mmCIF file with all atom_site columns, C-alpha atoms in Angstrom:
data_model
loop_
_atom_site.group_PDB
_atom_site.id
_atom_site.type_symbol
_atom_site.label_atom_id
_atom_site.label_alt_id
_atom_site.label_comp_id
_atom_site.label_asym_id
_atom_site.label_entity_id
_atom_site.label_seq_id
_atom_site.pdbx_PDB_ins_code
_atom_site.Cartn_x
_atom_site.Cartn_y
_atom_site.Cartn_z
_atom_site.occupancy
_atom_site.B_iso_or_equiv
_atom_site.pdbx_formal_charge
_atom_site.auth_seq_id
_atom_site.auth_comp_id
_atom_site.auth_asym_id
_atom_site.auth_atom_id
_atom_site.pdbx_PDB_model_num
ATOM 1  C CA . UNK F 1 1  ? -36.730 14.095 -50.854 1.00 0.00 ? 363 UNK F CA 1
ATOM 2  C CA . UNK F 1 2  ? -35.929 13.664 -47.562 1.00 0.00 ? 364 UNK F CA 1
ATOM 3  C CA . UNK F 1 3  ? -31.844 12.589 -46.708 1.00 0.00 ? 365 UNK F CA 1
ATOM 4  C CA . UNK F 1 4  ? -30.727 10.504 -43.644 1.00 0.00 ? 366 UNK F CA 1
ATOM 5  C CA . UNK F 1 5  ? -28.419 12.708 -41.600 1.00 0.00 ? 367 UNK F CA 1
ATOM 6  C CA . UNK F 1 6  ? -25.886 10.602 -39.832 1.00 0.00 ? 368 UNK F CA 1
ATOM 7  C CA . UNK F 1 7  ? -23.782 13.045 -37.641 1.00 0.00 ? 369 UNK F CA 1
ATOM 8  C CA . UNK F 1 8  ? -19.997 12.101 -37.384 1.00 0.00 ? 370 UNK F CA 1
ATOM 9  C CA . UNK F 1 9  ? -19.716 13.282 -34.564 1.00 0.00 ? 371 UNK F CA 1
ATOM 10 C CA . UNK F 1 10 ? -21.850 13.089 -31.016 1.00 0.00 ? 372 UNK F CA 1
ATOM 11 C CA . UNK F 1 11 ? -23.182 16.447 -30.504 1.00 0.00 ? 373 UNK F CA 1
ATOM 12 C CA . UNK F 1 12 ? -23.949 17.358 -26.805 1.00 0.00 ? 374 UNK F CA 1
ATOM 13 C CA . UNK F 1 13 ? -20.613 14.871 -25.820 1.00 0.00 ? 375 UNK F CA 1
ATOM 14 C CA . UNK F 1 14 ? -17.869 17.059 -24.788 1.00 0.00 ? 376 UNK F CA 1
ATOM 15 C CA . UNK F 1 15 ? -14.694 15.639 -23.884 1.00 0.00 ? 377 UNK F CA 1
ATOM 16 C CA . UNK F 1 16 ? -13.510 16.246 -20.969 1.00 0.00 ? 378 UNK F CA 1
ATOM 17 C CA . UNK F 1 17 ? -10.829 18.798 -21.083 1.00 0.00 ? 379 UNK F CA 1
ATOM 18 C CA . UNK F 1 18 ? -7.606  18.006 -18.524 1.00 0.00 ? 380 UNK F CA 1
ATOM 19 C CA . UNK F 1 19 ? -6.082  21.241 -17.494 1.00 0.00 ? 381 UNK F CA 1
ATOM 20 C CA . UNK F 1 20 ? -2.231  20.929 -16.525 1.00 0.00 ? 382 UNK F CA 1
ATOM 21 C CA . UNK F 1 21 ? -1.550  23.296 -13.670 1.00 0.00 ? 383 UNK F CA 1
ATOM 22 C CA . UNK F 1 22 ? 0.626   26.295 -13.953 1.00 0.00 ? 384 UNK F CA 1
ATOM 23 C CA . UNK F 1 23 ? 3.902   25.267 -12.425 1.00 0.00 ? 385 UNK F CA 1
ATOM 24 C CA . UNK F 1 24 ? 4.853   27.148 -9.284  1.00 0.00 ? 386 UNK F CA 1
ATOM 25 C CA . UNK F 1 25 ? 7.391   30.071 -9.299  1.00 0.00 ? 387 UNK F CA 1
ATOM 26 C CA . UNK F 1 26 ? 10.280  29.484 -7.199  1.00 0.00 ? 388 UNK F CA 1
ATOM 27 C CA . UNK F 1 27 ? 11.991  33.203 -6.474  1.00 0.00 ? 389 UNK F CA 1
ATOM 28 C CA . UNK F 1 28 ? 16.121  32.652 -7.363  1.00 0.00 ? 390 UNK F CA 1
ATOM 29 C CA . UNK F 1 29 ? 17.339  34.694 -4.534  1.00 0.00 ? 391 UNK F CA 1
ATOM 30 C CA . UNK F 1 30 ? 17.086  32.385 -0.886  1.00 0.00 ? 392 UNK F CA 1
ATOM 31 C CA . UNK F 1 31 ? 16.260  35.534 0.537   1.00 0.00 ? 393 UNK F CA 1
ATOM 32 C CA . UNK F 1 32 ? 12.692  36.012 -1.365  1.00 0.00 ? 394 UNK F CA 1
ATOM 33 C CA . UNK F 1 33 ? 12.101  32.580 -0.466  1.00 0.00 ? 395 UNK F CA 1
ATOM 34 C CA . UNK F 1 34 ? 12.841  32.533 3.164   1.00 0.00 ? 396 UNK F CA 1
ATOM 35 C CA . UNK F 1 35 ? 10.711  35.493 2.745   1.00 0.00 ? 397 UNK F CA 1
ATOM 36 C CA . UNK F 1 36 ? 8.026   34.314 1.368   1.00 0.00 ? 398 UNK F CA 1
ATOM 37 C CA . UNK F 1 37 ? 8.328   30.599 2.580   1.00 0.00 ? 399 UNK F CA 1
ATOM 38 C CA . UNK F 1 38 ? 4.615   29.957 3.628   1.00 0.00 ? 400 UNK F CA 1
ATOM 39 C CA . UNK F 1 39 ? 3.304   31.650 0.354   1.00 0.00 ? 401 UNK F CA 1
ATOM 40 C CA . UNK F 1 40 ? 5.589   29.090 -1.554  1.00 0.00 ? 402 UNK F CA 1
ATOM 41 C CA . UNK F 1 41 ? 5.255   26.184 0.571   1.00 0.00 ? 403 UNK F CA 1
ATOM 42 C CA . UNK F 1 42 ? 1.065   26.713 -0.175  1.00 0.00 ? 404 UNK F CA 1
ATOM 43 C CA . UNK F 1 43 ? 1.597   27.264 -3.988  1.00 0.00 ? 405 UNK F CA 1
ATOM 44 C CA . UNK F 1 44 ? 3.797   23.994 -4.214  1.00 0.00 ? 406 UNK F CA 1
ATOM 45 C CA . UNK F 1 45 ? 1.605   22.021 -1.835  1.00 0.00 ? 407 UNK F CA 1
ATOM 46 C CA . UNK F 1 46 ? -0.879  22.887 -3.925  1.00 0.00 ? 408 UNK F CA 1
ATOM 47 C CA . UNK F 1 47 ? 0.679   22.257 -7.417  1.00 0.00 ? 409 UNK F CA 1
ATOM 48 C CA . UNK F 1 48 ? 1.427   18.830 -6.213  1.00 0.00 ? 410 UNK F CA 1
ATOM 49 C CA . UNK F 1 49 ? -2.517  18.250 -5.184  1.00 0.00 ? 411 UNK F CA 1
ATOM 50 C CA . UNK F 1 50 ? -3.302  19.246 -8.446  1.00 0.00 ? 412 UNK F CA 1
ATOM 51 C CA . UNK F 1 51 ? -1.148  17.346 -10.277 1.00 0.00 ? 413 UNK F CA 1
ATOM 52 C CA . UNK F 1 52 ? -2.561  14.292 -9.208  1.00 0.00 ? 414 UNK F CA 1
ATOM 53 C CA . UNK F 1 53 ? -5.830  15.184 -10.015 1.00 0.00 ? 415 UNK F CA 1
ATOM 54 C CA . UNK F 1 54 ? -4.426  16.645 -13.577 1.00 0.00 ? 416 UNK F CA 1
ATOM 55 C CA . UNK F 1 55 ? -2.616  12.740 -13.273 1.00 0.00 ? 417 UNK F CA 1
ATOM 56 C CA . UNK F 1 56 ? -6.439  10.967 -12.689 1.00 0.00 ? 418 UNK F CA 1
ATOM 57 C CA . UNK F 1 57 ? -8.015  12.884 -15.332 1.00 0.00 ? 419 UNK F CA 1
ATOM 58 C CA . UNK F 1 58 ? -5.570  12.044 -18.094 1.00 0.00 ? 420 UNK F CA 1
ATOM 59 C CA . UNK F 1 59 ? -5.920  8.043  -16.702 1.00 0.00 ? 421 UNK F CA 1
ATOM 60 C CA . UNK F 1 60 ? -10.007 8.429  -16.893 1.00 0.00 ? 422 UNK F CA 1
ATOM 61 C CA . UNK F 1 61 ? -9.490  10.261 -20.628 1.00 0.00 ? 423 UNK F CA 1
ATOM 62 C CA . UNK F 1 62 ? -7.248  7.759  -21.864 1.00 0.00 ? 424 UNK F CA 1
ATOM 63 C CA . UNK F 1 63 ? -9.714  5.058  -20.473 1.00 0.00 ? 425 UNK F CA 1
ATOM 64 C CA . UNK F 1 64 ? -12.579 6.340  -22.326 1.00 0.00 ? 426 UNK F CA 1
ATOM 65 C CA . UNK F 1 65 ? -10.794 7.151  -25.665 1.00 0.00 ? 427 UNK F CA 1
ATOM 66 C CA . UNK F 1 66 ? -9.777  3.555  -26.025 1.00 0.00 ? 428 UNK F CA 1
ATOM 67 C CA . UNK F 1 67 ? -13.630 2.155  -24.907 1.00 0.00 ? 429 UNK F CA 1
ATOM 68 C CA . UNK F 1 68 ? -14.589 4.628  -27.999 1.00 0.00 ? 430 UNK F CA 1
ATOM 69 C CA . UNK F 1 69 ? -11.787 3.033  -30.273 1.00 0.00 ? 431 UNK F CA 1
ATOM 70 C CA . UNK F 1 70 ? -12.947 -0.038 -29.591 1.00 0.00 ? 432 UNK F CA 1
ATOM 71 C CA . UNK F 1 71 ? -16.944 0.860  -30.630 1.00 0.00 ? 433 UNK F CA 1
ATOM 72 C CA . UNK F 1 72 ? -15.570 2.753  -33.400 1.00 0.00 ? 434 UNK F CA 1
ATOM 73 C CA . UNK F 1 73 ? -13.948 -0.330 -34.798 1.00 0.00 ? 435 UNK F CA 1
ATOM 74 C CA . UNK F 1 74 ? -16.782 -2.622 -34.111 1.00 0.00 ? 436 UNK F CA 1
ATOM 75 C CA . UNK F 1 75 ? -18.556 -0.351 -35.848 1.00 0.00 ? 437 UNK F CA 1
ATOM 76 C CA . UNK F 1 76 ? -16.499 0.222  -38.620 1.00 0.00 ? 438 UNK F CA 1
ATOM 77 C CA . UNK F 1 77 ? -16.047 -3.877 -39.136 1.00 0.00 ? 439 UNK F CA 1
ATOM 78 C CA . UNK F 1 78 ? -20.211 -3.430 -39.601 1.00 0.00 ? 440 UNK F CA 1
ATOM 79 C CA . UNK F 1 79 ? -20.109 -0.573 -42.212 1.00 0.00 ? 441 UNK F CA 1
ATOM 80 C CA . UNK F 1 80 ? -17.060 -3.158 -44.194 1.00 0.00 ? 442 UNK F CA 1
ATOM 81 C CA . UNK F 1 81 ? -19.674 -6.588 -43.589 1.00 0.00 ? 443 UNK F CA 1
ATOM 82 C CA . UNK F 1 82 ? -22.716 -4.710 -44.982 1.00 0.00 ? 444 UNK F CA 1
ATOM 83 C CA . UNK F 1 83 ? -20.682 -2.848 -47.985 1.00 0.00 ? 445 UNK F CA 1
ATOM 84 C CA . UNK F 1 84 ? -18.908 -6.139 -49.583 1.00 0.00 ? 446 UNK F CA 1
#
């Protein structure tokens, strides 16, 4: 006899995975950083840019977790209506 599979999960959806960036090393000594001022300066200028994006990608995450709650629900009020 043949059995209805109903997966609990969507296969082939991955979430989107948000990456935090690795927060940029700032030397202690004002020497090394006078020293190596434009190396910095590009690191941090480029933490920052990737922040935001780290920042957008959370926001866009967020958004689609709660459209899924809300299906999820809908869906679950369906399961509840057909069982009673």
């Amino acid at each position: 006899m043949l059995g209805l599979v109903v997966p609990l999960a969507s296969i082939g959806q991955i979430a989107n995975a948000c990456t935090a960036p690795e927060r940029p090393f700032l030397p202690e000594r004002s020497e090394d950083i006078r020293e190596y001022a434009d190396l910095l300066r590009s690191d941090f200028e480029g933490y920052i840019a990737d922040i935001q994006e780290y920042f957008r990608c959370l926001d866009a995450e967020r958004q689609r977790a709660f459209h899924e709650a809300q299906e999820v629900s809908r869906d679950y009020g369906r399961l509840v209506e057909i069982l009673e």
